[in-house]
C-alpha cells in the first residue's frame, strides 16, 4: 500500500492514501484510455522518472487499482491496465477535469499531449443528448488529433485521426479548448476569431455542438 497514510477513518482520506501521491492519478488518466506498455506510460507521462513510475505502478497494483498481463502472441508484450475497481475512478477523473478547466490559463511552457484532453471531453459531453445518435467526431489541437465515437449515449475515444469523421472540431491550442470547457459561450468568440473551426456534415456539426455544449 501507499508508503504514507493520513490515518483517518474517512473514505476520502482512504482514497487519497492510494491515489493521492504525485503522479498516481495521472497514471490512472493514461490507463483510462486502455492497456499500456511501460514504455507507453513513460512517454505519456512527460516529466516522470522511470523509478517513480515503477513505484507508483507497484502501489496501484497492491491496492487493486492496476493489474499487469501479457498480451497473446505475436505481441507478447506486458501491459498495465485498470482493474474494475480502477475503472470506477473514471467519474471522479471527469469531475476533476471539469474543476481543473477552471484553473487552466495559458499553456505557456507546460507540456501537452492530445490524449490528455479525454477527461475534459468527458466533462463537456452531454450523454442525455446522445441517446439516439451514432457518429464519429474528430478533435484536433494544432496538428494532433483524437477522435470520439458516440453510440448508445456513450463516448469512446481513440487516438489519432478518424478514417471518415462526421464532424471535425479544430482548436488552435489546448487553452482554447479549456476556455470553452469552462465557459461554453466562449465558443462563439473562438469561432469568430478563428481559434475554433468546425466542419463536417451539417447534421453532425449541429449534433457535435449540442453534445459538447457549444450552442449555449
Coordinates of C-alpha atoms in Angstrom, one line a residue:
X1 CA 0.0 0.0 0.0
X2 CA 1.0 3.6 0.0
X3 CA 4.1 4.5 2.0
X4 CA 2.3 7.2 3.9
X5 CA -1.3 7.4 5.1
X6 CA -3.4 10.0 6.6
X7 CA -4.6 7.6 9.3
X8 CA -8.1 8.9 9.1
X9 CA -11.1 6.5 9.0
X10 CA -12.6 8.5 6.2
X11 CA -13.5 7.4 2.6
X12 CA -11.8 10.5 1.0
X13 CA -8.7 10.1 3.1
X14 CA -8.5 6.3 2.3
X15 CA -8.8 7.1 -1.4
X16 CA -6.0 9.7 -1.2
X17 CA -3.9 7.1 0.7
X18 CA -4.0 5.1 -2.6
X19 CA -4.1 7.6 -5.4
X20 CA -3.2 10.9 -3.7
X21 CA 0.5 10.7 -4.2
X22 CA 2.1 12.8 -7.0
X23 CA 1.7 11.1 -10.5
X24 CA -0.8 8.4 -9.2
X25 CA -3.9 9.9 -10.8
X26 CA -2.0 10.7 -13.9
X27 CA -1.2 7.0 -14.3
X28 CA -4.9 6.4 -14.0
X29 CA -5.6 9.0 -16.6
X30 CA -3.3 7.2 -19.0
X31 CA -4.8 3.8 -18.4
X32 CA -8.4 5.1 -18.8
X33 CA -7.5 5.1 -22.5
X34 CA -6.9 1.4 -22.4
X35 CA -4.0 -1.0 -21.7
X36 CA -0.5 0.5 -21.9
X37 CA 3.0 -0.9 -22.0
X38 CA 5.5 0.5 -19.6
X39 CA 7.3 2.5 -22.3
X40 CA 3.9 3.9 -23.4
X41 CA 3.2 5.1 -19.9
X42 CA 6.6 6.6 -19.7
X43 CA 6.1 8.5 -22.9
X44 CA 2.6 9.7 -21.9
X45 CA 3.7 11.0 -18.5
X46 CA 6.1 13.8 -19.5
X47 CA 8.5 14.5 -16.7
X48 CA 8.2 11.3 -14.7
X49 CA 11.3 9.3 -14.0
X50 CA 11.3 5.6 -14.6
X51 CA 11.9 4.9 -10.9
X52 CA 8.9 7.0 -9.9
X53 CA 6.7 5.3 -12.5
X54 CA 7.7 1.8 -11.3
X55 CA 7.0 2.9 -7.7
X56 CA 3.6 4.3 -8.5
X57 CA 2.6 1.2 -10.5
X58 CA 3.7 -1.1 -7.7
X59 CA 1.5 0.8 -5.2
X60 CA -1.5 0.9 -7.6
X61 CA -1.1 -2.9 -8.2
X62 CA -1.0 -3.6 -4.5
X63 CA -4.1 -1.5 -4.0
X64 CA -6.0 -3.4 -6.7
X65 CA -6.3 -0.4 -9.0
X66 CA -4.0 -1.6 -11.7
X67 CA -3.1 -5.1 -13.0
X68 CA -0.5 -6.5 -15.3
X69 CA -0.9 -9.1 -18.0
X70 CA 0.9 -10.4 -21.1
X71 CA -0.7 -9.9 -24.5
X72 CA -1.1 -13.0 -26.6
X73 CA 1.5 -13.9 -29.3
X74 CA 2.8 -12.5 -31.5
X75 CA 2.9 -9.3 -29.5
X76 CA 3.6 -11.0 -26.1
X77 CA 4.2 -7.6 -24.5
X78 CA 3.4 -6.9 -20.9
X79 CA 0.8 -4.3 -20.4
X80 CA -0.8 -2.4 -17.5
X81 CA -4.5 -1.9 -17.3
X82 CA -7.1 -0.7 -14.8
X83 CA -9.0 -3.3 -12.8
X84 CA -12.8 -2.9 -12.4
X85 CA -12.0 -1.0 -9.2
X86 CA -9.6 1.2 -11.1
X87 CA -12.1 1.9 -13.8
X88 CA -14.6 3.1 -11.1
X89 CA -12.3 6.2 -10.8
X90 CA -13.4 7.4 -14.2
X91 CA -16.4 9.6 -12.9
X92 CA -14.0 11.1 -10.4
X93 CA -11.5 11.9 -13.1
X94 CA -14.2 13.5 -15.2
X95 CA -15.2 15.7 -12.3
X96 CA -11.5 16.6 -11.6
X97 CA -11.2 17.7 -15.3
X98 CA -14.4 19.8 -15.0
X99 CA -12.9 21.5 -12.0
X100 CA -9.5 21.8 -13.5
X101 CA -10.6 23.5 -16.7
X102 CA -11.5 26.5 -14.5
X103 CA -7.9 26.6 -13.3
X104 CA -6.2 26.3 -16.7
X105 CA -4.9 29.6 -18.1
X106 CA -2.4 30.0 -21.0
X107 CA -0.3 26.9 -21.8
X108 CA 3.0 28.8 -21.6
X109 CA 5.8 26.2 -21.3
X110 CA 3.6 23.3 -20.0
X111 CA 3.8 20.0 -21.8
X112 CA 0.8 18.9 -23.7
X113 CA -0.3 15.6 -25.4
X114 CA -3.6 15.3 -27.3
X115 CA -4.9 12.4 -25.4
X116 CA -4.8 14.4 -22.2
X117 CA -8.0 16.2 -23.4
X118 CA -10.0 13.0 -23.0
X119 CA -11.2 13.7 -19.4
X120 CA -12.1 17.3 -20.4
X121 CA -14.1 15.9 -23.3
X122 CA -16.0 13.6 -21.0
X123 CA -16.7 16.6 -18.7
X124 CA -18.1 18.6 -21.6
X125 CA -20.1 15.6 -23.1
X126 CA -23.8 15.6 -22.5
X127 CA -24.9 12.0 -22.7
X128 CA -28.6 12.8 -22.5
X129 CA -28.4 14.4 -26.0
X130 CA -26.6 11.3 -27.4
X131 CA -29.2 8.5 -26.8
X132 CA -30.3 8.2 -30.5
X133 CA -27.0 9.2 -32.1
X134 CA -24.3 7.3 -33.8
X135 CA -21.4 9.3 -35.2
X136 CA -17.7 10.0 -35.1
X137 CA -16.2 13.3 -34.1
X138 CA -12.6 14.2 -34.6
X139 CA -10.9 16.7 -32.3
X140 CA -7.7 18.4 -33.4
X141 CA -5.4 20.6 -31.4
X142 CA -2.8 22.0 -33.7
X143 CA -1.5 19.2 -35.8
X144 CA -2.5 16.4 -33.4
X145 CA -5.9 14.6 -33.3
X146 CA -8.1 12.3 -31.2
X147 CA -11.5 11.0 -32.2
X148 CA -14.6 10.1 -30.4
X149 CA -17.2 7.5 -31.3
X150 CA -20.6 8.3 -29.9
X151 CA -23.1 5.5 -29.7
X152 CA -25.9 4.4 -27.4
X153 CA -25.4 7.6 -25.3
X154 CA -21.7 6.8 -24.6
X155 CA -18.4 8.4 -25.6
X156 CA -15.5 6.3 -26.6
X157 CA -12.2 8.0 -27.5
X158 CA -9.4 6.7 -29.7
X159 CA -6.0 8.2 -30.5
X160 CA -5.2 9.7 -33.9
X161 CA -7.3 10.8 -36.9
X162 CA -10.6 9.2 -37.8
X163 CA -10.9 7.4 -41.2
X164 CA -14.2 9.2 -42.1
X165 CA -15.3 11.6 -39.3
X166 CA -18.8 13.0 -39.4
X167 CA -17.6 16.3 -37.9
X168 CA -14.2 17.8 -37.2
X169 CA -13.5 20.4 -34.4
X170 CA -10.1 22.1 -34.7
X171 CA -8.8 24.2 -31.8
X172 CA -5.7 26.3 -32.4
X173 CA -4.4 25.3 -29.0
X174 CA -5.3 23.5 -25.8
X175 CA -6.0 26.7 -23.9
X176 CA -8.9 27.4 -26.3
X177 CA -10.5 24.1 -25.5
X178 CA -10.1 24.7 -21.8
X179 CA -11.7 28.2 -22.2
X180 CA -14.7 26.7 -24.0
X181 CA -14.9 23.9 -21.4
X182 CA -15.3 26.3 -18.5
X183 CA -17.5 28.8 -20.5
X184 CA -19.3 27.2 -23.5
X185 CA -20.4 30.7 -24.6
X186 CA -16.7 31.3 -25.4
X187 CA -17.1 29.0 -28.4
X188 CA -18.9 31.8 -30.3
X189 CA -15.9 34.1 -29.9
X190 CA -13.5 31.3 -30.6
X191 CA -15.2 30.6 -34.0
X192 CA -15.3 34.3 -34.9
X193 CA -11.6 34.8 -34.1
X194 CA -10.5 31.7 -35.9
X195 CA -9.4 29.8 -32.8
X196 CA -12.1 27.1 -33.4
X197 CA -13.0 25.7 -36.8
X198 CA -16.0 23.3 -37.1
X199 CA -16.7 21.4 -40.3
X200 CA -18.4 18.3 -41.5
X201 CA -21.9 17.0 -42.3
X202 CA -24.4 19.7 -41.3
X203 CA -26.4 17.4 -39.0
X204 CA -23.3 16.0 -37.4
X205 CA -21.9 19.5 -36.9
X206 CA -25.1 20.6 -35.1
X207 CA -25.0 17.4 -33.1
X208 CA -21.4 17.9 -32.1
X209 CA -22.2 21.4 -30.9
X210 CA -25.1 20.2 -28.8
X211 CA -23.3 17.2 -27.4
X212 CA -20.4 19.3 -26.1
X213 CA -22.5 22.3 -25.1
X214 CA -21.2 24.7 -27.8
X215 CA -24.7 26.1 -28.6
X216 CA -25.2 27.8 -25.2

